[in-house]
Amino acid sequence: MKLRSFLFSAIAAAMGFSAAALAEQPAQHQDILAMVGQHAADFSATSKTIWDYAELRYQEEKSSALLQRELQSAGFSIQSGVADEPTAFVASYGQGEPVIGILGEFDALPGLSQATTPYRSPIVAEAPGHACGHNLLGSGAALAAVALKEYIERNHIAGTLRYYGTPAEEGGDGKVYMVRAGLFRDVDVVLHWHPGDKNEVLNGGMLAINGAKFLFHGVAAHAARAPERGRSALDAVMLMGNGIEFLREHIPSNSRIHYVITKGGAAPNVVPDTAELYLYARNPSSAVLGGVWDRILKIGQGAALMTETTLDVRELSGDANVLANDALARLAQRNLVEVGGFRYTADEQQFAQELQKSLPPGVAGELNSTALIQPLRRPDLNDTAASTDVGDVSWNVPTIGFHAATFVPGVGAHTWQAAASAGMSIGQKGMIVAAKALAVTGADLFSDRQLVVDAKADFRRALAGNTYQSVIPAGQKPPVHYREN
Ligand SMILES: [Zn+2]
Ligand SMILES: [Zn+2]
């Protein structure tokens, strides 16, 4: 065996693929990568327009309409306002099996308006900004979908491609209601990506989360003249908070509980008749979180009992953890390695160095790490993490995702630094890496049915007999009228 082919086989074997399978790929991948390249400038512009719109959860009218127009003009048919969410939509192309879905988000975050400058400079003070890079997320996913549609059309490949326009990822559970409406019932595989500061495959992880507002009702009274007539709702909130603090010691240590007091009374001389505690709880496992959640509810009930108030648990929200899929992860890793990363221009490098000066000591990463692909790994359940409504999709359909280096290395999501790079070429270059990885992975899934079979087998293994259940009650409508940001 010649050294080159030996190395080729060794690399392929290390990735879990035969050399023959790997050798077949490049021709079809070159086609699809060229199609991504043809549309890259258009969708970079789309991402900038959505960055300018910076619309909050469930208010993404312009962003959603723009993506729908782009997909419709590319030949997709559009179903909009799905799942009782005015800004949710499904764009479809083709028919029959397999059914491959790509997720797109486009909501912004409150208070993080930011110009494309390497120092803090809001465009409009306290206005929303794309600090999670969802402008890139939705546009990059659409870029992948448009390229993939052209690919399956030109090659007469059977199957259905869907782009899911999923609103309100930031605290609105947009996808949870879309899952509940049955929109993913017939899907074989779902692909997604998220902006980050590295190029890597996202194979599961993230934290399951439950949230609710605990609203206590008491009796108002003069706090000095007739305190005995009052029943303080604020006392109930304080006691619930104390109960939570004692609970912390007796739950798995990789749990997170955080809360704020959203109503606490109006004046010291009036016993508050309403008070409210707004709480999130998280754990890497949805099942473990369910047990913790039951105990949190009991603490709320106990606080009401102690204070002779009543408790109303409202606006329940929740996302499942993201289930890993090792079969899809191996495919995704191979493709991401093939796509590769990117390098900054001299101007971008200067911008990035300047921006990194605003980061806490020791946080800034190597600038040339944007050219690298991180090794494939299963997430460590004790890593710090956030939550996503992709989790609920992953409990219903085999799902795999990517991170791409859209943020300057060291920059975390939900910061002004993230919003700055999401609105410029640095973010757009990362977006194109993600679009390419999504598109070639989609092309593989359309071309090789065995990959879908393997993904489904791995999905059943990951479920391990568990069934999906959302904390959100069946009758609760999507909170589309959110305004308290
Ligand atoms: Zn976010
Ligand atoms: Zn996000």
Short mmCIF file of C-alpha atoms and ligand atoms in Angstrom, two decimals:
data_model
loop_
_atom_site.label_atom_id
_atom_site.label_comp_id
_atom_site.label_asym_id
_atom_site.label_seq_id
_atom_site.Cartn_x
_atom_site.Cartn_y
_atom_site.Cartn_z
CA MET A 1 0.00 0.00 0.00
CA LYS A 2 1.36 3.41 -0.94
CA LEU A 3 1.85 5.84 1.91
CA ARG A 4 -0.85 8.21 0.66
CA SER A 5 -3.57 5.58 0.38
CA PHE A 6 -2.45 4.05 3.66
CA LEU A 7 -2.90 7.41 5.38
CA PHE A 8 -6.24 7.87 3.66
CA SER A 9 -7.47 4.49 4.95
CA ALA A 10 -6.13 5.18 8.42
CA ILE A 11 -7.90 8.55 8.61
CA ALA A 12 -11.11 7.05 7.26
CA ALA A 13 -10.96 4.15 9.71
CA ALA A 14 -10.38 6.57 12.62
CA MET A 15 -13.55 8.38 11.61
CA GLY A 16 -15.58 5.20 11.35
CA PHE A 17 -15.85 5.12 7.54
CA SER A 18 -14.43 2.80 4.93
CA ALA A 19 -11.88 4.35 2.57
CA ALA A 20 -14.19 3.51 -0.33
CA ALA A 21 -17.08 5.49 1.17
CA LEU A 22 -14.82 8.47 1.82
CA ALA A 23 -13.30 8.37 -1.66
CA GLU A 24 -16.75 8.50 -3.29
CA GLN A 25 -17.75 11.72 -1.60
CA PRO A 26 -15.80 14.62 -3.09
CA ALA A 27 -17.48 14.82 -6.55
CA GLN A 28 -21.02 15.20 -5.21
CA HIS A 29 -19.76 17.42 -2.41
CA GLN A 30 -17.97 19.70 -4.87
CA ASP A 31 -21.27 20.28 -6.68
CA ILE A 32 -23.16 21.19 -3.56
CA LEU A 33 -20.33 23.34 -2.18
CA ALA A 34 -20.34 25.27 -5.46
CA MET A 35 -24.09 25.85 -5.07
CA VAL A 36 -23.59 27.18 -1.54
CA GLY A 37 -20.87 29.45 -2.93
CA GLN A 38 -23.21 30.83 -5.62
CA HIS A 39 -25.77 31.99 -3.05
CA ALA A 40 -23.38 32.92 -0.22
CA ALA A 41 -23.30 36.66 -0.96
CA ASP A 42 -27.12 36.90 -1.13
CA PHE A 43 -27.65 35.16 2.18
CA SER A 44 -24.84 37.14 3.83
CA ALA A 45 -26.87 40.22 2.85
CA THR A 46 -30.02 38.58 4.24
CA SER A 47 -28.24 37.96 7.54
CA LYS A 48 -27.27 41.64 7.70
CA THR A 49 -30.85 42.76 7.02
CA ILE A 50 -32.17 40.51 9.82
CA TRP A 51 -29.37 41.82 12.07
CA ASP A 52 -30.65 45.35 11.34
CA TYR A 53 -34.27 44.31 12.10
CA ALA A 54 -33.24 42.77 15.48
CA GLU A 55 -36.75 41.61 16.37
CA LEU A 56 -37.55 39.98 19.72
CA ARG A 57 -39.19 36.59 20.26
CA TYR A 58 -42.55 36.19 18.52
CA GLN A 59 -42.24 39.70 17.07
CA GLU A 60 -40.00 38.61 14.18
CA GLU A 61 -42.50 39.65 11.49
CA LYS A 62 -40.02 41.25 9.09
CA SER A 63 -37.27 38.65 9.60
CA SER A 64 -39.66 35.73 9.09
CA ALA A 65 -41.27 37.35 6.02
CA LEU A 66 -37.86 38.01 4.44
CA LEU A 67 -36.74 34.38 4.84
CA GLN A 68 -40.10 33.15 3.52
CA ARG A 69 -39.74 35.37 0.43
CA GLU A 70 -36.19 34.12 -0.23
CA LEU A 71 -37.20 30.47 0.09
CA GLN A 72 -40.35 30.92 -1.97
CA SER A 73 -38.45 32.57 -4.81
CA ALA A 74 -35.97 29.65 -4.69
CA GLY A 75 -38.85 27.24 -5.35
CA PHE A 76 -40.02 26.18 -1.89
CA SER A 77 -43.72 26.13 -1.01
CA ILE A 78 -44.51 27.97 2.22
CA GLN A 79 -46.88 27.22 5.06
CA SER A 80 -46.81 30.19 7.41
CA GLY A 81 -48.22 30.90 10.87
CA VAL A 82 -47.95 27.22 11.86
CA ALA A 83 -48.42 25.95 15.45
CA ASP A 84 -50.38 29.09 16.47
CA GLU A 85 -47.17 31.09 16.06
CA PRO A 86 -47.63 33.94 13.56
CA THR A 87 -43.90 34.10 12.73
CA ALA A 88 -43.32 30.33 12.42
CA PHE A 89 -43.29 28.69 8.98
CA VAL A 90 -42.36 25.55 7.10
CA ALA A 91 -40.83 25.81 3.61
CA SER A 92 -40.94 22.54 1.63
CA TYR A 93 -39.49 21.20 -1.57
CA GLY A 94 -39.84 17.78 -3.19
CA GLN A 95 -41.86 14.77 -2.15
CA GLY A 96 -41.61 11.35 -0.61
CA GLU A 97 -38.86 9.96 1.58
CA PRO A 98 -36.46 10.67 3.09
CA VAL A 99 -37.75 13.81 4.81
CA ILE A 100 -34.83 16.00 5.90
CA GLY A 101 -35.41 19.14 7.99
CA ILE A 102 -33.13 22.12 8.62
CA LEU A 103 -33.88 24.45 11.55
CA GLY A 104 -33.67 28.24 11.25
CA GLU A 105 -33.95 30.82 14.06
CA PHE A 106 -34.10 34.62 13.70
CA ASP A 107 -35.02 36.23 17.07
CA ALA A 108 -32.88 38.86 18.81
CA LEU A 109 -32.18 39.63 22.49
CA PRO A 110 -33.32 42.64 24.52
CA GLY A 111 -30.90 45.42 25.43
CA LEU A 112 -27.97 44.25 23.28
CA SER A 113 -28.15 46.66 20.36
CA GLN A 114 -24.58 47.07 19.12
CA ALA A 115 -22.81 48.56 16.09
CA THR A 116 -20.14 46.58 14.22
CA THR A 117 -17.41 48.21 16.29
CA PRO A 118 -14.76 46.55 18.49
CA TYR A 119 -15.92 48.63 21.47
CA ARG A 120 -19.33 48.94 23.17
CA SER A 121 -21.51 51.18 21.03
CA PRO A 122 -25.27 50.57 20.94
CA ILE A 123 -27.00 51.61 17.71
CA VAL A 124 -30.08 52.49 19.80
CA ALA A 125 -29.66 52.53 23.60
CA GLU A 126 -31.41 49.58 25.30
CA ALA A 127 -32.83 48.33 21.98
CA PRO A 128 -32.63 44.62 20.98
CA GLY A 129 -29.59 43.18 19.22
CA HIS A 130 -28.51 39.89 17.61
CA ALA A 131 -26.21 38.85 20.45
CA CYS A 132 -26.90 35.14 19.91
CA GLY A 133 -26.27 35.43 16.16
CA HIS A 134 -29.70 34.12 15.17
CA ASN A 135 -29.61 36.45 12.14
CA LEU A 136 -26.76 34.24 10.89
CA LEU A 137 -28.47 31.06 12.10
CA GLY A 138 -31.66 31.55 10.10
CA SER A 139 -29.86 32.88 7.01
CA GLY A 140 -27.14 30.19 7.00
CA ALA A 141 -29.76 27.45 7.34
CA ALA A 142 -31.69 29.00 4.43
CA LEU A 143 -28.49 29.16 2.36
CA ALA A 144 -27.94 25.43 2.98
CA ALA A 145 -31.58 24.67 2.14
CA VAL A 146 -31.51 26.59 -1.17
CA ALA A 147 -28.26 24.90 -2.27
CA LEU A 148 -29.55 21.48 -1.24
CA LYS A 149 -32.82 22.04 -3.12
CA GLU A 150 -30.87 22.80 -6.31
CA TYR A 151 -28.75 19.74 -5.74
CA ILE A 152 -31.63 17.28 -5.35
CA GLU A 153 -33.51 18.92 -8.23
CA ARG A 154 -30.59 18.70 -10.68
CA ASN A 155 -29.75 15.15 -9.70
CA HIS A 156 -33.41 13.97 -9.70
CA ILE A 157 -33.11 12.71 -6.13
CA ALA A 158 -36.35 11.65 -4.43
CA GLY A 159 -37.27 13.03 -1.04
CA THR A 160 -38.61 16.03 0.83
CA LEU A 161 -36.52 18.94 2.08
CA ARG A 162 -37.97 21.23 4.73
CA TYR A 163 -36.73 24.47 6.23
CA TYR A 164 -38.36 25.11 9.61
CA GLY A 165 -38.66 28.80 10.42
CA THR A 166 -38.61 28.55 14.21
CA PRO A 167 -39.32 31.76 16.16
CA ALA A 168 -38.70 32.64 19.78
CA GLU A 169 -35.76 30.40 20.68
CA GLU A 170 -34.84 32.95 23.35
CA GLY A 171 -37.21 32.06 26.17
CA GLY A 172 -40.28 31.46 23.98
CA ASP A 173 -40.08 27.69 23.31
CA GLY A 174 -41.01 28.24 19.65
CA LYS A 175 -39.97 24.74 18.60
CA VAL A 176 -41.70 23.04 21.53
CA TYR A 177 -45.09 24.21 20.25
CA MET A 178 -44.08 23.22 16.69
CA VAL A 179 -43.24 19.71 17.93
CA ARG A 180 -46.56 19.60 19.78
CA ALA A 181 -48.40 20.59 16.58
CA GLY A 182 -46.97 17.44 14.91
CA LEU A 183 -44.82 19.35 12.40
CA PHE A 184 -41.87 16.98 12.88
CA ARG A 185 -43.89 13.74 12.98
CA ASP A 186 -42.82 12.44 9.55
CA VAL A 187 -39.25 13.80 9.53
CA ASP A 188 -36.34 11.34 9.24
CA VAL A 189 -33.42 13.58 10.25
CA VAL A 190 -33.11 17.17 11.48
CA LEU A 191 -29.99 19.29 10.95
CA HIS A 192 -29.20 22.51 12.81
CA TRP A 193 -26.35 24.83 13.68
CA HIS A 194 -25.60 27.64 16.10
CA PRO A 195 -23.14 30.52 16.01
CA GLY A 196 -20.17 30.12 18.34
CA ASP A 197 -16.44 30.83 18.57
CA LYS A 198 -15.29 27.43 17.25
CA ASN A 199 -16.03 25.08 14.38
CA GLU A 200 -17.29 21.82 15.86
CA VAL A 201 -20.02 19.21 15.72
CA LEU A 202 -22.71 19.58 18.39
CA ASN A 203 -23.62 16.06 19.41
CA GLY A 204 -26.18 16.37 22.20
CA GLY A 205 -25.61 18.15 25.49
CA MET A 206 -27.17 21.39 26.66
CA LEU A 207 -29.37 21.50 29.75
CA ALA A 208 -33.01 20.57 30.06
CA ILE A 209 -34.83 23.58 31.52
CA ASN A 210 -38.19 24.17 33.19
CA GLY A 211 -39.48 27.62 34.06
CA ALA A 212 -42.57 29.16 35.62
CA LYS A 213 -43.91 32.24 37.35
CA PHE A 214 -45.05 31.53 40.92
CA LEU A 215 -47.72 34.15 41.64
CA PHE A 216 -48.91 34.32 45.27
CA HIS A 217 -52.17 35.99 46.29
CA GLY A 218 -52.62 37.27 49.87
CA VAL A 219 -54.67 39.95 51.65
CA ALA A 220 -53.66 43.63 51.71
CA ALA A 221 -53.76 45.52 55.01
CA HIS A 222 -52.12 48.52 56.72
CA ALA A 223 -48.73 47.18 57.72
CA ALA A 224 -48.70 49.11 61.07
CA ARG A 225 -52.35 49.73 61.99
CA ALA A 226 -53.76 46.26 61.11
CA PRO A 227 -50.97 43.82 60.18
CA GLU A 228 -52.93 40.94 61.70
CA ARG A 229 -55.53 41.35 58.95
CA GLY A 230 -52.92 41.01 56.20
CA ARG A 231 -51.58 37.88 54.55
CA SER A 232 -48.37 38.77 52.76
CA ALA A 233 -47.77 37.39 49.30
CA LEU A 234 -44.21 38.74 49.58
CA ASP A 235 -43.64 36.54 52.67
CA ALA A 236 -44.62 33.56 50.53
CA VAL A 237 -42.10 34.58 47.83
CA MET A 238 -39.34 35.00 50.46
CA LEU A 239 -40.13 31.64 52.05
CA MET A 240 -40.18 29.94 48.67
CA GLY A 241 -36.75 31.44 47.95
CA ASN A 242 -35.47 30.14 51.29
CA GLY A 243 -36.90 26.72 50.57
CA ILE A 244 -35.08 26.66 47.22
CA GLU A 245 -31.79 27.56 48.94
CA PHE A 246 -32.14 24.58 51.31
CA LEU A 247 -33.16 22.33 48.41
CA ARG A 248 -29.91 23.06 46.54
CA GLU A 249 -27.90 20.84 48.85
CA HIS A 250 -30.10 17.83 48.20
CA ILE A 251 -30.31 17.71 44.43
CA PRO A 252 -27.72 16.51 41.88
CA SER A 253 -24.87 19.04 41.90
CA ASN A 254 -25.01 19.58 38.12
CA SER A 255 -28.42 21.25 38.55
CA ARG A 256 -28.99 24.99 38.24
CA ILE A 257 -31.80 26.98 39.87
CA HIS A 258 -32.09 30.74 39.37
CA TYR A 259 -34.90 33.15 40.12
CA VAL A 260 -35.90 36.79 40.31
CA ILE A 261 -38.72 38.57 42.14
CA THR A 262 -40.91 40.08 39.43
CA LYS A 263 -43.57 41.47 41.80
CA GLY A 264 -42.85 42.31 45.44
CA GLY A 265 -45.40 44.88 46.54
CA ALA A 266 -45.62 48.65 46.11
CA ALA A 267 -45.06 50.28 49.48
CA PRO A 268 -43.62 49.20 52.87
CA ASN A 269 -46.77 50.29 54.72
CA VAL A 270 -49.05 48.02 52.67
CA VAL A 271 -49.00 44.24 53.18
CA PRO A 272 -48.52 43.04 49.56
CA ASP A 273 -51.50 41.10 48.29
CA THR A 274 -49.64 39.90 45.19
CA ALA A 275 -46.02 38.89 44.77
CA GLU A 276 -44.31 36.76 42.17
CA LEU A 277 -41.14 34.71 41.86
CA TYR A 278 -39.95 33.86 38.31
CA LEU A 279 -37.78 30.75 38.34
CA TYR A 280 -35.76 28.51 35.99
CA ALA A 281 -34.37 25.09 36.92
CA ARG A 282 -31.95 23.09 34.76
CA ASN A 283 -30.19 19.74 34.63
CA PRO A 284 -28.40 17.81 31.83
CA SER A 285 -31.14 15.16 32.07
CA SER A 286 -34.83 15.90 31.45
CA ALA A 287 -35.74 12.97 33.72
CA VAL A 288 -33.62 14.23 36.65
CA LEU A 289 -35.00 17.73 36.14
CA GLY A 290 -38.55 16.36 36.32
CA GLY A 291 -37.84 15.07 39.84
CA VAL A 292 -36.26 18.36 40.95
CA TRP A 293 -39.19 20.28 39.46
CA ASP A 294 -41.75 18.30 41.49
CA ARG A 295 -39.89 19.31 44.65
CA ILE A 296 -39.80 22.98 43.60
CA LEU A 297 -43.59 22.88 43.14
CA LYS A 298 -43.94 21.44 46.68
CA ILE A 299 -41.81 24.27 48.08
CA GLY A 300 -44.16 26.76 46.41
CA GLN A 301 -47.19 25.01 47.87
CA GLY A 302 -45.49 24.91 51.29
CA ALA A 303 -44.79 28.65 51.16
CA ALA A 304 -48.48 29.29 50.38
CA LEU A 305 -49.56 27.04 53.27
CA MET A 306 -47.25 28.80 55.74
CA THR A 307 -48.51 32.25 54.83
CA GLU A 308 -52.19 31.48 54.18
CA THR A 309 -51.85 32.74 50.65
CA THR A 310 -52.79 30.99 47.43
CA LEU A 311 -50.41 30.02 44.64
CA ASP A 312 -50.93 30.26 40.90
CA VAL A 313 -48.15 28.56 38.84
CA ARG A 314 -48.32 30.18 35.41
CA GLU A 315 -46.52 30.61 32.10
CA LEU A 316 -44.83 27.24 32.28
CA SER A 317 -41.93 26.90 29.87
CA GLY A 318 -39.40 24.20 29.21
CA ASP A 319 -36.92 22.64 26.81
CA ALA A 320 -35.56 19.09 26.84
CA ASN A 321 -31.84 18.34 26.80
CA VAL A 322 -30.42 17.60 23.33
CA LEU A 323 -30.11 13.88 22.60
CA ALA A 324 -26.82 12.78 21.04
CA ASN A 325 -26.76 10.80 17.81
CA ASP A 326 -23.37 9.16 17.29
CA ALA A 327 -24.13 7.87 13.79
CA LEU A 328 -25.02 11.36 12.57
CA ALA A 329 -22.13 12.88 14.54
CA ARG A 330 -19.55 10.76 12.67
CA LEU A 331 -21.05 11.83 9.34
CA ALA A 332 -21.20 15.49 10.43
CA GLN A 333 -17.59 15.45 11.67
CA ARG A 334 -16.29 13.99 8.43
CA ASN A 335 -18.12 16.67 6.47
CA LEU A 336 -17.08 19.55 8.70
CA VAL A 337 -13.43 18.45 8.38
CA GLU A 338 -13.88 18.35 4.61
CA VAL A 339 -15.45 21.85 4.54
CA GLY A 340 -12.73 23.27 6.82
CA GLY A 341 -12.59 26.61 8.61
CA PHE A 342 -11.54 30.08 7.41
CA ARG A 343 -8.99 32.80 8.11
CA TYR A 344 -9.45 36.48 8.87
CA THR A 345 -8.29 39.19 6.47
CA ALA A 346 -5.82 41.74 7.85
CA ASP A 347 -8.72 44.13 8.62
CA GLU A 348 -10.73 41.42 10.37
CA GLN A 349 -7.67 40.42 12.38
CA GLN A 350 -7.19 43.99 13.53
CA PHE A 351 -10.88 44.24 14.49
CA ALA A 352 -10.72 40.93 16.38
CA GLN A 353 -7.58 41.92 18.32
CA GLU A 354 -9.14 45.21 19.31
CA LEU A 355 -12.38 43.51 20.37
CA GLN A 356 -10.52 40.86 22.40
CA LYS A 357 -9.12 43.68 24.59
CA SER A 358 -12.63 44.04 26.05
CA LEU A 359 -12.72 40.40 27.23
CA PRO A 360 -11.88 39.33 30.79
CA PRO A 361 -8.25 38.18 31.32
CA GLY A 362 -7.47 34.70 30.02
CA VAL A 363 -10.63 34.38 27.93
CA ALA A 364 -9.43 35.49 24.46
CA GLY A 365 -8.77 32.56 22.11
CA GLU A 366 -6.24 32.12 19.30
CA LEU A 367 -7.41 34.08 16.25
CA ASN A 368 -6.25 31.42 13.80
CA SER A 369 -8.44 28.83 15.58
CA THR A 370 -11.21 29.83 13.14
CA ALA A 371 -9.28 27.77 10.56
CA LEU A 372 -9.49 24.62 12.72
CA ILE A 373 -12.13 21.97 13.23
CA GLN A 374 -12.40 20.72 16.81
CA PRO A 375 -12.20 16.96 17.38
CA LEU A 376 -15.48 15.09 17.74
CA ARG A 377 -16.47 14.59 21.38
CA ARG A 378 -19.48 13.79 23.47
CA PRO A 379 -20.35 16.74 25.70
CA ASP A 380 -19.24 16.47 29.32
CA LEU A 381 -22.41 16.55 31.42
CA ASN A 382 -20.60 18.64 34.02
CA ASP A 383 -19.64 21.33 31.49
CA THR A 384 -21.43 24.61 31.95
CA ALA A 385 -24.10 24.95 29.30
CA ALA A 386 -27.29 26.76 28.40
CA SER A 387 -30.53 25.35 27.03
CA THR A 388 -32.26 25.27 23.65
CA ASP A 389 -35.61 24.24 22.24
CA VAL A 390 -33.68 22.13 19.70
CA GLY A 391 -33.75 19.64 22.59
CA ASP A 392 -37.45 18.95 22.10
CA VAL A 393 -36.91 18.30 18.39
CA SER A 394 -34.04 15.92 19.21
CA TRP A 395 -36.35 13.79 21.41
CA ASN A 396 -38.65 13.30 18.43
CA VAL A 397 -36.34 13.08 15.39
CA PRO A 398 -32.67 12.02 14.99
CA THR A 399 -30.87 15.39 15.20
CA ILE A 400 -27.33 16.65 14.71
CA GLY A 401 -25.83 20.13 14.75
CA PHE A 402 -22.78 22.28 14.16
CA HIS A 403 -21.15 25.25 15.84
CA ALA A 404 -19.30 27.61 13.50
CA ALA A 405 -16.80 30.30 14.46
CA THR A 406 -18.95 33.36 13.86
CA PHE A 407 -17.80 35.10 17.05
CA VAL A 408 -14.24 36.27 17.68
CA PRO A 409 -12.46 33.45 19.60
CA GLY A 410 -13.21 33.82 23.32
CA VAL A 411 -16.48 35.71 22.81
CA GLY A 412 -19.55 34.08 24.34
CA ALA A 413 -23.15 34.35 23.15
CA HIS A 414 -25.46 37.01 24.65
CA THR A 415 -22.77 39.69 24.72
CA TRP A 416 -22.33 42.92 22.74
CA GLN A 417 -19.12 41.43 21.33
CA ALA A 418 -21.17 38.60 19.81
CA ALA A 419 -23.70 41.06 18.37
CA ALA A 420 -20.86 43.06 16.76
CA SER A 421 -19.34 40.13 14.85
CA ALA A 422 -22.80 38.73 13.92
CA GLY A 423 -23.37 41.86 11.85
CA MET A 424 -20.15 41.77 9.80
CA SER A 425 -17.90 39.66 7.57
CA ILE A 426 -16.43 37.67 10.51
CA GLY A 427 -19.85 36.31 11.37
CA GLN A 428 -20.81 35.79 7.74
CA LYS A 429 -17.69 33.71 7.05
CA GLY A 430 -18.59 31.42 9.94
CA MET A 431 -22.15 31.24 8.65
CA ILE A 432 -20.93 30.00 5.27
CA VAL A 433 -18.87 27.24 6.97
CA ALA A 434 -22.05 26.11 8.73
CA ALA A 435 -24.14 26.30 5.54
CA LYS A 436 -21.61 24.15 3.69
CA ALA A 437 -21.49 21.56 6.47
CA LEU A 438 -25.30 21.43 6.61
CA ALA A 439 -25.66 21.19 2.84
CA VAL A 440 -23.15 18.37 2.29
CA THR A 441 -24.58 16.44 5.25
CA GLY A 442 -28.07 16.88 3.80
CA ALA A 443 -26.82 15.72 0.37
CA ASP A 444 -25.34 12.58 1.94
CA LEU A 445 -28.60 11.79 3.74
CA PHE A 446 -30.60 12.18 0.51
CA SER A 447 -28.13 10.01 -1.42
CA ASP A 448 -27.51 7.15 1.00
CA ARG A 449 -30.55 5.61 2.72
CA GLN A 450 -28.34 3.54 5.00
CA LEU A 451 -27.25 6.74 6.76
CA VAL A 452 -30.88 7.45 7.68
CA VAL A 453 -31.38 3.87 8.87
CA ASP A 454 -28.26 4.14 11.07
CA ALA A 455 -29.39 7.52 12.45
CA LYS A 456 -32.75 6.05 13.44
CA ALA A 457 -31.14 3.06 15.13
CA ASP A 458 -28.90 5.38 17.13
CA PHE A 459 -31.91 7.57 18.01
CA ARG A 460 -33.74 4.57 19.52
CA ARG A 461 -30.60 3.70 21.51
CA ALA A 462 -30.34 7.26 22.84
CA LEU A 463 -33.99 7.28 23.91
CA ALA A 464 -33.26 4.15 25.94
CA GLY A 465 -36.95 3.47 26.47
CA ASN A 466 -37.67 7.01 27.73
CA THR A 467 -40.59 8.89 26.25
CA TYR A 468 -40.71 12.57 25.45
CA GLN A 469 -42.82 14.75 27.67
CA SER A 470 -42.95 18.55 27.82
CA VAL A 471 -43.61 20.43 31.06
CA ILE A 472 -45.84 22.80 29.07
CA PRO A 473 -49.52 21.86 29.61
CA ALA A 474 -51.38 20.64 26.51
CA GLY A 475 -53.84 23.55 26.62
CA GLN A 476 -51.24 26.33 26.97
CA LYS A 477 -50.92 28.48 23.84
CA PRO A 478 -47.55 29.84 22.64
CA PRO A 479 -46.79 33.07 24.56
CA VAL A 480 -46.84 35.13 21.37
CA HIS A 481 -47.77 38.38 23.12
CA TYR A 482 -44.62 38.59 25.22
CA ARG A 483 -43.85 42.22 25.95
CA GLU A 484 -42.05 42.23 29.30
CA ASN A 485 -38.53 42.23 27.84
ZN ZN B 1 -29.21 32.61 22.96
ZN ZN B 2 -28.99 31.08 20.32
#
